Tab-separated table of N, CA and C in Angstrom:
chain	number	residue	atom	x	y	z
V	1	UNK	N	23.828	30.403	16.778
V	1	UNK	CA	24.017	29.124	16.122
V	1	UNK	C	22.678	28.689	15.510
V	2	UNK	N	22.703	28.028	14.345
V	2	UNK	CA	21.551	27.481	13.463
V	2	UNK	C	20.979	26.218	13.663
V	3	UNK	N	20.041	25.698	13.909
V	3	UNK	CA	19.900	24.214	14.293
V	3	UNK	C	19.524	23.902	12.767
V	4	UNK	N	19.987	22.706	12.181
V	4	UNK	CA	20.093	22.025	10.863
V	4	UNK	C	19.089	21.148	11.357
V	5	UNK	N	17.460	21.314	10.866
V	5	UNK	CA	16.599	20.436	10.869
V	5	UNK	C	16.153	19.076	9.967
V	6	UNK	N	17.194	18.904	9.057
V	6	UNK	CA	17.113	18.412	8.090
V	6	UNK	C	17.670	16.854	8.503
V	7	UNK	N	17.111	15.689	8.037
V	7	UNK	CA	17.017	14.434	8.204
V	7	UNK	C	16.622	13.882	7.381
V	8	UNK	N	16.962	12.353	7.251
V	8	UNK	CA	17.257	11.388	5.928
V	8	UNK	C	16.089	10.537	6.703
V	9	UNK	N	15.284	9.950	5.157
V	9	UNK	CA	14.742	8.411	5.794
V	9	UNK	C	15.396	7.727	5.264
V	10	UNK	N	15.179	6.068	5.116
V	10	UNK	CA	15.021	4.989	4.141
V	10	UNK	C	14.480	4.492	4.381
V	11	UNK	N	14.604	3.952	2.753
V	11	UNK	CA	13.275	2.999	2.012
V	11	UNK	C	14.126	1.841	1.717
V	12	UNK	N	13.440	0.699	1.567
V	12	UNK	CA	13.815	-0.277	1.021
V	12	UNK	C	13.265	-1.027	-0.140
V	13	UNK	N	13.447	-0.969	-1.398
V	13	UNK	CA	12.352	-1.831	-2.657
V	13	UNK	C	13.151	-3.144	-3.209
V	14	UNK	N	12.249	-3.796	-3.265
V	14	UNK	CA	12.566	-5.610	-3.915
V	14	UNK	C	11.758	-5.245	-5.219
V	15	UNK	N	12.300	-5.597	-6.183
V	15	UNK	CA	11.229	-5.616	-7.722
V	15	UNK	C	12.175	-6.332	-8.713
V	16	UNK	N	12.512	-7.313	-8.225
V	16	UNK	CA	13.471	-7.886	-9.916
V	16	UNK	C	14.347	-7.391	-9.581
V	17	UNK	N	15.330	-7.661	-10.688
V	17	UNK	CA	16.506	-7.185	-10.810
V	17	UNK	C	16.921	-5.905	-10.222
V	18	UNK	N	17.866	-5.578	-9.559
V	18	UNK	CA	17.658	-4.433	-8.718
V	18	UNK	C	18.036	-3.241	-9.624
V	19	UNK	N	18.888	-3.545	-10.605
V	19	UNK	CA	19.075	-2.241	-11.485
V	19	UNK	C	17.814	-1.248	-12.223
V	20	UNK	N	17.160	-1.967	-12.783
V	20	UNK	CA	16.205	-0.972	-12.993
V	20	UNK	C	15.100	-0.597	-11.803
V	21	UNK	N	14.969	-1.315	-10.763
V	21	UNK	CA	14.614	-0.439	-9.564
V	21	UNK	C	15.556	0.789	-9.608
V	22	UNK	N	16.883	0.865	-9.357
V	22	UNK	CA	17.514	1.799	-8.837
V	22	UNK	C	17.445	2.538	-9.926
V	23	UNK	N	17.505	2.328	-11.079
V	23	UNK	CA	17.633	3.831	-12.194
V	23	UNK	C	16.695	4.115	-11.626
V	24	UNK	N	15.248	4.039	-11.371
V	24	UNK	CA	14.025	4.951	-11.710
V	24	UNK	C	14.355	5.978	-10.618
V	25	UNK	N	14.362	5.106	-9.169
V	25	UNK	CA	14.537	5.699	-8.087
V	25	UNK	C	15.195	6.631	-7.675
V	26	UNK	N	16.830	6.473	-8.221
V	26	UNK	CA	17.538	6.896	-7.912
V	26	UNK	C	17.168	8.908	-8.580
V	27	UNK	N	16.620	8.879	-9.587
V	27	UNK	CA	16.166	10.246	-10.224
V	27	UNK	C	14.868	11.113	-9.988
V	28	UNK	N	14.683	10.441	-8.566
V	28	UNK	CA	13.673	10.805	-7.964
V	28	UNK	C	13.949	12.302	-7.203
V	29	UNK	N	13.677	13.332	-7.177
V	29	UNK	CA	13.744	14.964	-6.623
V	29	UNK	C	13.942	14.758	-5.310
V	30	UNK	N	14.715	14.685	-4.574
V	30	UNK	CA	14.938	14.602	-2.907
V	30	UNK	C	15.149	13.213	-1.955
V	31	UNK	N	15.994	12.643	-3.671
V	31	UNK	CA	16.695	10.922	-3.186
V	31	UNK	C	17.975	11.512	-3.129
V	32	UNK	N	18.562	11.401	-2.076
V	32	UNK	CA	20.133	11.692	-1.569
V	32	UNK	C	21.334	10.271	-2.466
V	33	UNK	N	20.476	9.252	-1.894
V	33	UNK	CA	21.142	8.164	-2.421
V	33	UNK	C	20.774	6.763	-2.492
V	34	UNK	N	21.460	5.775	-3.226
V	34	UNK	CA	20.296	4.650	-3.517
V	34	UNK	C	21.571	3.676	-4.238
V	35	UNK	N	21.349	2.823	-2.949
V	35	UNK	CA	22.481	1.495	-3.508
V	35	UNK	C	22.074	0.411	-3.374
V	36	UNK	N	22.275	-0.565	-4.576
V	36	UNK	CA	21.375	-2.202	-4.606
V	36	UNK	C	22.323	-2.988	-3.350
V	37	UNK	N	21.416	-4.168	-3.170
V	37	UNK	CA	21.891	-5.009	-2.414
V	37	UNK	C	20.800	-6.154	-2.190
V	38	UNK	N	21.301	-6.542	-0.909
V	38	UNK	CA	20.230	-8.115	-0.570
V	38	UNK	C	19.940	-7.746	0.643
V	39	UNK	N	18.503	-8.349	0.668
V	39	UNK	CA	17.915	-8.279	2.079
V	39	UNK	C	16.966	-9.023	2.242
V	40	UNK	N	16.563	-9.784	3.121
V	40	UNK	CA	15.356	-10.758	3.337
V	40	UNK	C	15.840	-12.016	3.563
V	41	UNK	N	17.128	-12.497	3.278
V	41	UNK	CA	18.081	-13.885	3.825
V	41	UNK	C	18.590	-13.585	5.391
V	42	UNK	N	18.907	-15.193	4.687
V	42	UNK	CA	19.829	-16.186	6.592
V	42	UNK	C	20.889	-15.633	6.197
V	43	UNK	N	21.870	-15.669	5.183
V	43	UNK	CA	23.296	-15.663	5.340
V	43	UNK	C	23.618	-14.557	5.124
V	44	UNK	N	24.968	-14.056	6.067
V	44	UNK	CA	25.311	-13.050	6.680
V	44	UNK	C	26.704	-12.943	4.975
V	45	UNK	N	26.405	-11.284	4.958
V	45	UNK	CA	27.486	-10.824	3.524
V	45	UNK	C	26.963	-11.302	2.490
V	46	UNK	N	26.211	-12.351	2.198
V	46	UNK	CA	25.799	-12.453	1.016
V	46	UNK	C	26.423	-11.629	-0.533
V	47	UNK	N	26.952	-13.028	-1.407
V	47	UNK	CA	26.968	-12.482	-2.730
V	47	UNK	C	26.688	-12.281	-3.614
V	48	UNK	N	26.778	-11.605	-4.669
V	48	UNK	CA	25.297	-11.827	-5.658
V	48	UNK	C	25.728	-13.460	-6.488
V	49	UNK	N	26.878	-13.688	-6.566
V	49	UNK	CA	26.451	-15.265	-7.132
V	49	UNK	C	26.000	-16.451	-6.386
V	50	UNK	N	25.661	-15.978	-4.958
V	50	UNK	CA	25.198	-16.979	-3.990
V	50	UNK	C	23.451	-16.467	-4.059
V	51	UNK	N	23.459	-15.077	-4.044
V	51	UNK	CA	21.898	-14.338	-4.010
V	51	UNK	C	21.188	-15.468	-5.194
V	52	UNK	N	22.234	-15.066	-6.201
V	52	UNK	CA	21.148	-15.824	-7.492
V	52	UNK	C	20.773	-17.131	-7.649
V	53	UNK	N	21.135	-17.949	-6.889
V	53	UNK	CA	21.097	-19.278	-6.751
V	53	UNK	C	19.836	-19.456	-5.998
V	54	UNK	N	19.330	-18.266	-5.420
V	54	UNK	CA	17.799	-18.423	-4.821
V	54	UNK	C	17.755	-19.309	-3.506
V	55	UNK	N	18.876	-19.659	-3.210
V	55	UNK	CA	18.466	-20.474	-1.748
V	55	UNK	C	19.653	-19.574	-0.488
V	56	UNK	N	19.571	-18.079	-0.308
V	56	UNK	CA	19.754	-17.314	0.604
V	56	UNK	C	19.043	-17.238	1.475
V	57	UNK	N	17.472	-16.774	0.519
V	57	UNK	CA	16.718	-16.323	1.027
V	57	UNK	C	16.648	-14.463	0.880
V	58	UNK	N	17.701	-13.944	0.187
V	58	UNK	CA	17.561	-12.748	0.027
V	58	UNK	C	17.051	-12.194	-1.320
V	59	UNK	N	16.614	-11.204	-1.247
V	59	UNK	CA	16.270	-10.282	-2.562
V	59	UNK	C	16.700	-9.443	-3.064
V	60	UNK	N	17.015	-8.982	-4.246
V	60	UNK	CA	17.822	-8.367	-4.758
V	60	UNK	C	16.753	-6.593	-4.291
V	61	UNK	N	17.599	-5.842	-3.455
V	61	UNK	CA	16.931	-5.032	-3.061
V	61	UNK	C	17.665	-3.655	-3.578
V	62	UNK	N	16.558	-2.416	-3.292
V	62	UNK	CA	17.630	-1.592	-3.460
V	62	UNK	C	17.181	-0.486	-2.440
V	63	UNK	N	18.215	0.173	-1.744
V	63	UNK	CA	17.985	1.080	-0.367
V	63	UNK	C	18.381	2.286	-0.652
V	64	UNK	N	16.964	3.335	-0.593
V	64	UNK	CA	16.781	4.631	-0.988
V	64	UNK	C	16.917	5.808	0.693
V	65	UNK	N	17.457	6.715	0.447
V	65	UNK	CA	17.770	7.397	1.543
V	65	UNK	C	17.118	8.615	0.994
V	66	UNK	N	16.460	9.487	1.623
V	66	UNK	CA	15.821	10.670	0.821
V	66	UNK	C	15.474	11.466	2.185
V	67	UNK	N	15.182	12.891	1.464
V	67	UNK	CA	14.776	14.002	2.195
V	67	UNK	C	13.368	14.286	2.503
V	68	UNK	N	12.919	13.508	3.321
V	68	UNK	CA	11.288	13.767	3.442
V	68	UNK	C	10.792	15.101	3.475
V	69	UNK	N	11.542	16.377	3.391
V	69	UNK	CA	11.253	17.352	3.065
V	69	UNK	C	11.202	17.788	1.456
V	70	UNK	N	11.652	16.705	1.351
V	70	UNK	CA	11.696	17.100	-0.743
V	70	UNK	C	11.095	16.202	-1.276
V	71	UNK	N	11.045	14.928	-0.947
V	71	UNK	CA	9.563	13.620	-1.329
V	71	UNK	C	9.451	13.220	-0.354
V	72	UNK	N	8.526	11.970	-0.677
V	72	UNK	CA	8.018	11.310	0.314
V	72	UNK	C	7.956	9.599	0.176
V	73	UNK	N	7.881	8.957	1.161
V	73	UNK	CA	7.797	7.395	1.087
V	73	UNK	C	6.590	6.984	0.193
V	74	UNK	N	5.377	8.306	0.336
V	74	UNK	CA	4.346	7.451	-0.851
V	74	UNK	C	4.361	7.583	-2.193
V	75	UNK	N	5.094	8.684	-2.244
V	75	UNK	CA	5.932	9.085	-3.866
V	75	UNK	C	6.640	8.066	-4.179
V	76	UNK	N	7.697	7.648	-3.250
V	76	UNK	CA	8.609	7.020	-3.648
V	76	UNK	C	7.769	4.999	-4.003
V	77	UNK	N	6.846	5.168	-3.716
V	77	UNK	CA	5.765	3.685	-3.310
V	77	UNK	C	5.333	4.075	-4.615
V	78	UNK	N	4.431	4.802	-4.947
V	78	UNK	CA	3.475	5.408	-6.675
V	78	UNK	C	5.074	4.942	-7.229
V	79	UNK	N	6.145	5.445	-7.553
V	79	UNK	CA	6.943	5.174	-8.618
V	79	UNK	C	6.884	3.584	-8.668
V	80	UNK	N	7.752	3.048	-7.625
V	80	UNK	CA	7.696	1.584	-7.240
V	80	UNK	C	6.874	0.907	-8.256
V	81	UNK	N	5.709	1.344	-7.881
V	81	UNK	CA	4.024	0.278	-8.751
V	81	UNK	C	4.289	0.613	-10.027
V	82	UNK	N	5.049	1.711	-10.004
V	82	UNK	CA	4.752	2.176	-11.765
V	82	UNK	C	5.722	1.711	-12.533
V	83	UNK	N	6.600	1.386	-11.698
V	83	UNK	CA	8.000	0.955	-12.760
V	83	UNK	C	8.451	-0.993	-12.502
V	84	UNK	N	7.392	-1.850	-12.237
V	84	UNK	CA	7.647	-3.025	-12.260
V	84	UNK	C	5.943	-3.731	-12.215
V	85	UNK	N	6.130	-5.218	-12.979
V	85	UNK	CA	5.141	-5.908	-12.510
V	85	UNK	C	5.065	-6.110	-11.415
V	86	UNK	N	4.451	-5.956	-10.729
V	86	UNK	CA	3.977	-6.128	-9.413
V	86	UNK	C	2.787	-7.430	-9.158
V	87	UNK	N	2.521	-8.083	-9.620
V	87	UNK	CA	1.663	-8.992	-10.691
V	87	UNK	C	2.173	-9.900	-10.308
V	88	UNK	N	3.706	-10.117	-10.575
V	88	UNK	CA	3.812	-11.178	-10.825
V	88	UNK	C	4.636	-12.140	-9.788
V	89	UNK	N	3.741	-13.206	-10.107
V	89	UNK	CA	4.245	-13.705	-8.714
V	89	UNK	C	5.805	-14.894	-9.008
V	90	UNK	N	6.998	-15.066	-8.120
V	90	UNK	CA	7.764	-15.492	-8.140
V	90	UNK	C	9.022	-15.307	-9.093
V	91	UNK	N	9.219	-14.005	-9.635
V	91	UNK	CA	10.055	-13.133	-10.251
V	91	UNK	C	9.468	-11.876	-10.839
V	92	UNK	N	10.276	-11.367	-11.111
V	92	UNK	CA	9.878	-10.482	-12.900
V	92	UNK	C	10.381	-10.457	-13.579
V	93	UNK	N	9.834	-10.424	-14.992
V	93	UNK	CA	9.571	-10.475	-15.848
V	93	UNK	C	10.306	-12.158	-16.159
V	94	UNK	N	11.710	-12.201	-17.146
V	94	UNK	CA	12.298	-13.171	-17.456
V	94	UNK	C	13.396	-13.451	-16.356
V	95	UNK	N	13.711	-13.048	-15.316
V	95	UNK	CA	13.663	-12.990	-13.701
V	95	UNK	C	13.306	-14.172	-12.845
V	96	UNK	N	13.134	-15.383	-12.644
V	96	UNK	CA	12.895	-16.278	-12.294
V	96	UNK	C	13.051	-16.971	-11.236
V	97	UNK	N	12.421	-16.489	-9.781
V	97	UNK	CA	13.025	-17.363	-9.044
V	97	UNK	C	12.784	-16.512	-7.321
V	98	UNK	N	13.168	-16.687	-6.163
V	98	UNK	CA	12.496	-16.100	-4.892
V	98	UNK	C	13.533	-14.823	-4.839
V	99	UNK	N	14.525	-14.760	-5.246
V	99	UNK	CA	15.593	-13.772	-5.309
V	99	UNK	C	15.155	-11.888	-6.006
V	100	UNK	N	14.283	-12.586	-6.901
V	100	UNK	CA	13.209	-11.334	-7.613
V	100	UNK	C	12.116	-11.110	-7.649
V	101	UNK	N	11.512	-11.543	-6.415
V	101	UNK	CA	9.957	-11.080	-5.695
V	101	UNK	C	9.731	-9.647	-5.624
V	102	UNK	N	8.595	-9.160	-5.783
V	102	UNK	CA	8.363	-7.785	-5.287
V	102	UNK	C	8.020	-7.572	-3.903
V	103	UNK	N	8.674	-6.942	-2.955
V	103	UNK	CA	8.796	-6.651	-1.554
V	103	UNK	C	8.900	-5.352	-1.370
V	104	UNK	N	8.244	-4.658	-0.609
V	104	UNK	CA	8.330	-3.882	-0.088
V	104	UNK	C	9.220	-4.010	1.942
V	105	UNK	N	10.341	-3.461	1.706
V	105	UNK	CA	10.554	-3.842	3.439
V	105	UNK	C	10.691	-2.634	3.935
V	106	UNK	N	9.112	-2.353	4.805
V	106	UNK	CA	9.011	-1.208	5.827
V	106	UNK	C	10.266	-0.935	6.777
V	107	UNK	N	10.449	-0.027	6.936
V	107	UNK	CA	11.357	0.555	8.347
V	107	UNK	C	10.260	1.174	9.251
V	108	UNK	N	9.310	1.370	8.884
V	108	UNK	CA	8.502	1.453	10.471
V	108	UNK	C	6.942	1.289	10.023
V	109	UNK	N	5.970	1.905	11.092
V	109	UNK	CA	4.514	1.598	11.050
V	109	UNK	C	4.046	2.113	9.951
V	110	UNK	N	4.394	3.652	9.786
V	110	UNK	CA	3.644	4.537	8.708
V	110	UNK	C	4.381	4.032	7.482
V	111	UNK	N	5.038	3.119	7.549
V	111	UNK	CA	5.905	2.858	5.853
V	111	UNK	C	4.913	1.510	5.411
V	112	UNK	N	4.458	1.108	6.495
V	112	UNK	CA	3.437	-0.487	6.511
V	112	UNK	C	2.280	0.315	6.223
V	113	UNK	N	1.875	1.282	6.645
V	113	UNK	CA	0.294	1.868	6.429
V	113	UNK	C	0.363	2.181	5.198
V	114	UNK	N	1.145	3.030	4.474
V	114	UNK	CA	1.148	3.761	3.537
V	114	UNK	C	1.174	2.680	2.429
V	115	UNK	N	2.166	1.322	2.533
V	115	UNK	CA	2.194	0.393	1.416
V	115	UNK	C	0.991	-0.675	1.517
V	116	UNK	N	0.656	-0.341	2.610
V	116	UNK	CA	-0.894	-1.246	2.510
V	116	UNK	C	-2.300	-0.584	1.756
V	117	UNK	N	-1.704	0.883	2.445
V	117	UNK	CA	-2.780	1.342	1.194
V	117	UNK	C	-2.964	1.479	0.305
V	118	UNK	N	-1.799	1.850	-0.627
V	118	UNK	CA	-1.683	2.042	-2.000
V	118	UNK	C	-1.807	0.150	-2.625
V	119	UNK	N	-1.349	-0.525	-1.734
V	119	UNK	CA	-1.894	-2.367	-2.285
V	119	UNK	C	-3.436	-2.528	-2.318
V	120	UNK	N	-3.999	-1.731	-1.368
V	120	UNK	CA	-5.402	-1.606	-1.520
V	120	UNK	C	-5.661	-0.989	-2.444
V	121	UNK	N	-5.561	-0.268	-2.991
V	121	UNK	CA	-5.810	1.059	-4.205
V	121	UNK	C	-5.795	0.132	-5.352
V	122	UNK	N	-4.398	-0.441	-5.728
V	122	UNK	CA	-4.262	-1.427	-6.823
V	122	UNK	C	-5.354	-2.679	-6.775
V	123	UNK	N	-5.909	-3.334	-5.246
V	123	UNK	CA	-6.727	-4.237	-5.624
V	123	UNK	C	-8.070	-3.486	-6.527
V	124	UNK	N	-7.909	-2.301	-5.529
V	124	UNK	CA	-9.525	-2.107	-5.828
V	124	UNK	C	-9.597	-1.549	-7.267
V	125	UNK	N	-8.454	-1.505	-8.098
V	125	UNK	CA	-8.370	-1.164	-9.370
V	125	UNK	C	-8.672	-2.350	-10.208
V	126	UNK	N	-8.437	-3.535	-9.227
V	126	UNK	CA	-8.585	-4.798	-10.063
V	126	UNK	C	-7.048	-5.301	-10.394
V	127	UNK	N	-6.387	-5.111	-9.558
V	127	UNK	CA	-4.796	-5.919	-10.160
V	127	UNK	C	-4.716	-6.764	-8.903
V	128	UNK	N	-4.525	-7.900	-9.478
V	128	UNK	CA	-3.686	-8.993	-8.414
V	128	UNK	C	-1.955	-8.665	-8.040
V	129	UNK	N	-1.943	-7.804	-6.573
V	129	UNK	CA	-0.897	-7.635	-5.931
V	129	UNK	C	-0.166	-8.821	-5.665
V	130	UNK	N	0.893	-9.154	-6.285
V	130	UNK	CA	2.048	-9.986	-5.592
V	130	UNK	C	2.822	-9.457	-4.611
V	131	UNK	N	2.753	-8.185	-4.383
V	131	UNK	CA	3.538	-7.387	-3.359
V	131	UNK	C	3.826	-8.199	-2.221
V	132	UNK	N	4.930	-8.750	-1.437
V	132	UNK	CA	4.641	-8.570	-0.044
V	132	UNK	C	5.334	-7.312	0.736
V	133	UNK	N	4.918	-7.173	2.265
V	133	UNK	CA	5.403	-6.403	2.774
V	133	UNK	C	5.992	-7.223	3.559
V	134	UNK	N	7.207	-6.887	4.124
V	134	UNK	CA	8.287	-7.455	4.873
V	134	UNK	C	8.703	-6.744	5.902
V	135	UNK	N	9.209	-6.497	7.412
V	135	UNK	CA	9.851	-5.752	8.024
V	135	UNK	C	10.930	-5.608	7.740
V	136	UNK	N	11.958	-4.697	7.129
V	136	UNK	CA	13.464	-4.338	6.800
V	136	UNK	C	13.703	-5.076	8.200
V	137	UNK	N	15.469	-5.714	7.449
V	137	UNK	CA	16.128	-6.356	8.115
V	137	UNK	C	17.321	-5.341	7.261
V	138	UNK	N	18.338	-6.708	8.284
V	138	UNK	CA	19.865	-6.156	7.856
V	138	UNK	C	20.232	-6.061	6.110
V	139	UNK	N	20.427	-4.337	5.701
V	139	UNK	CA	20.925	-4.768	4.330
V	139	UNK	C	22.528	-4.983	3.615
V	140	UNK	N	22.182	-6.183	3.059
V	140	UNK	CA	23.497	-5.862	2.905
V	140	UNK	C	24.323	-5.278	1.280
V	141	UNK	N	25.294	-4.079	1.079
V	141	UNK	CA	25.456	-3.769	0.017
V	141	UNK	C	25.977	-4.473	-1.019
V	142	UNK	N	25.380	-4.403	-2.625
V	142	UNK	CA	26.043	-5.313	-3.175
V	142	UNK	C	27.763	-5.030	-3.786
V	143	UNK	N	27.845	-5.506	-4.896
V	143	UNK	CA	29.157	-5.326	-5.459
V	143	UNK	C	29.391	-4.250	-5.981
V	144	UNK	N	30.420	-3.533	-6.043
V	144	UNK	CA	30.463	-2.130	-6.837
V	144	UNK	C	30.320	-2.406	-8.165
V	145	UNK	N	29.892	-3.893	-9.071
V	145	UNK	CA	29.985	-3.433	-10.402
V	145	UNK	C	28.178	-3.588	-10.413
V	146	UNK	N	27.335	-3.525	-9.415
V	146	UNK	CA	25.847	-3.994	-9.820
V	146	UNK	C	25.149	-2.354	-9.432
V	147	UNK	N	26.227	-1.136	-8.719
V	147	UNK	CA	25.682	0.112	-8.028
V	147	UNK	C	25.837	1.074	-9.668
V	148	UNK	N	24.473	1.763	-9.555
V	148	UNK	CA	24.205	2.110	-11.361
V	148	UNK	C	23.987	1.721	-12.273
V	149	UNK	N	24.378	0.642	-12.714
V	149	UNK	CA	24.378	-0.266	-13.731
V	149	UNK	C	24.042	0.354	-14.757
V	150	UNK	N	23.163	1.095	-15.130
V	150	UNK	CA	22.341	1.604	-16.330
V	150	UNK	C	22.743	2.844	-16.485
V	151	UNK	N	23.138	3.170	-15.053
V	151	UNK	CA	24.163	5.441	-15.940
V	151	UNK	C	25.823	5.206	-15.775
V	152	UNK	N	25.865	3.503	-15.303
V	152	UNK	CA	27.158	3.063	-16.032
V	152	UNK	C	27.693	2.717	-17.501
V	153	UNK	N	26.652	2.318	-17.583
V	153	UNK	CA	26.092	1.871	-19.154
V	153	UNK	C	25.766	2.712	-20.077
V	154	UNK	N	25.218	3.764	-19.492
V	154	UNK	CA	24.679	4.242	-20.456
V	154	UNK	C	23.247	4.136	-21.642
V	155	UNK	N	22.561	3.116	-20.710
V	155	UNK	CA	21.413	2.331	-21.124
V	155	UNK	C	20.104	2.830	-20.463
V	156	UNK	N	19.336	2.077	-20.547
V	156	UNK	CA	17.604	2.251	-20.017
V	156	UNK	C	17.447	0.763	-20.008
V	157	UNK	N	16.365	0.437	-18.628
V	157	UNK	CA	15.989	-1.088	-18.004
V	157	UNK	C	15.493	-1.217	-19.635
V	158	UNK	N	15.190	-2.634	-19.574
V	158	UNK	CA	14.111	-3.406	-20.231
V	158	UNK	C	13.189	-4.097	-19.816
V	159	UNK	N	13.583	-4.528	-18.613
V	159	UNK	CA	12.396	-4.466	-17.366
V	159	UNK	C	11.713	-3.736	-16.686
V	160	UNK	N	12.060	-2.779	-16.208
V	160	UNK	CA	11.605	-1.546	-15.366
V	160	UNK	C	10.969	-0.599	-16.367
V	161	UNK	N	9.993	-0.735	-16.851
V	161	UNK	CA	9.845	0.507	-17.920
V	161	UNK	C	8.281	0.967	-16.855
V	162	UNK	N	8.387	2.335	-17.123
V	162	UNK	CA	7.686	3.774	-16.343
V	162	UNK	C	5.991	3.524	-16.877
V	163	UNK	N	5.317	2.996	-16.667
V	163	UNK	CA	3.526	3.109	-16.903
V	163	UNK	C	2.988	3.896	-16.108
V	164	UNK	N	2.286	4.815	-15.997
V	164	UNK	CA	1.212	5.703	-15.229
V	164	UNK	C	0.278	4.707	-14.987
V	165	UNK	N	0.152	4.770	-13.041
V	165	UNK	CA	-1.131	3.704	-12.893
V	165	UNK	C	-2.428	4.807	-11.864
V	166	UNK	N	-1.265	5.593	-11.379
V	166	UNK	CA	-2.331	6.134	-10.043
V	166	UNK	C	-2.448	7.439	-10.804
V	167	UNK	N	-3.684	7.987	-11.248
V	167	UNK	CA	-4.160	9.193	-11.658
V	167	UNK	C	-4.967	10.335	-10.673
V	168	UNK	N	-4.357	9.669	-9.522
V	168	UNK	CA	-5.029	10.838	-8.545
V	168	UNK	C	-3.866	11.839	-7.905
């Protein structure tokens, strides 16, 4: 008999609108799977027309499951920075409001080390991090018409667009 060593993490990313988080992510080499939702609120099921009203307390998140044998959480962190303002504080872009903060929510210690460092990297580049880091809580999934959005469409974000920041 074969022992199947193979195991899933997740990630959790807050950046705006959760759709163009999830396009980038989701086309990442050894992402199994990646569905938006809310996380960081009081109220239990949360909907997205209650999310957007900004007094949940949740963020429009999106939860990446991947093969740490095929990437990694700091790969998946470098895309993150690269595909949103991170800057900016209390939405993005035309985004407005606590619902589209940039968050990072760790699932454990080394997911807190790793996003603290690369927030260090960006200070010491000279960018004002709005990032916070959060401990993952309960997520909850959103609606089936907000999962894809953009290879439903057939489109590309207008928010989320791809900049090269880390050249190492």
């Amino acid at each position: 008999m074969t022992q199947n060593n193979f195991h899933k993490e997740t990630a959790y990313f807050a950046s705006g609108c959760f759709w163009g988080t999830q396009y980038h992510l989701e086309k990442v080499k050894g992402v199994d799977s990646t569905h938006v939702g809310y996380m960081g609120g009081t109220l239990d099921n949360p909907s997205y027309p209650e999310v957007k009203t900004g007094t949940t307390g949740h963020m429009e998140t999106v939860e990446v499951i991947f093969d740490p044998s095929q990437t990694s959480f700091e790969q998946l962190v470098r895309l993150y920075f690269e595909t949103h303002d991170f800057t900016q504080v209390g939405g993005q872009g035309p985004d407005i409001g606590s619902q589209y903060r940039s968050v990072i929510f760790y699932c454990s210690e080394e997911q807190k080390a790793i996003a603290e460092e690369y927030i260090s990297k960006l200070f010491g580049m000279g960018f004002k991090v709005a990032t916070a880091l959060e401990p993952a809580g309960k997520f909850w999934i959103g609606e089936d018409y907000h999962q894809h959005y953009y290879d439903k469409k057939g489109e590309t974000p207008y928010c989320h667009i791809y900049r090269k920041i880390f050249h190492d």
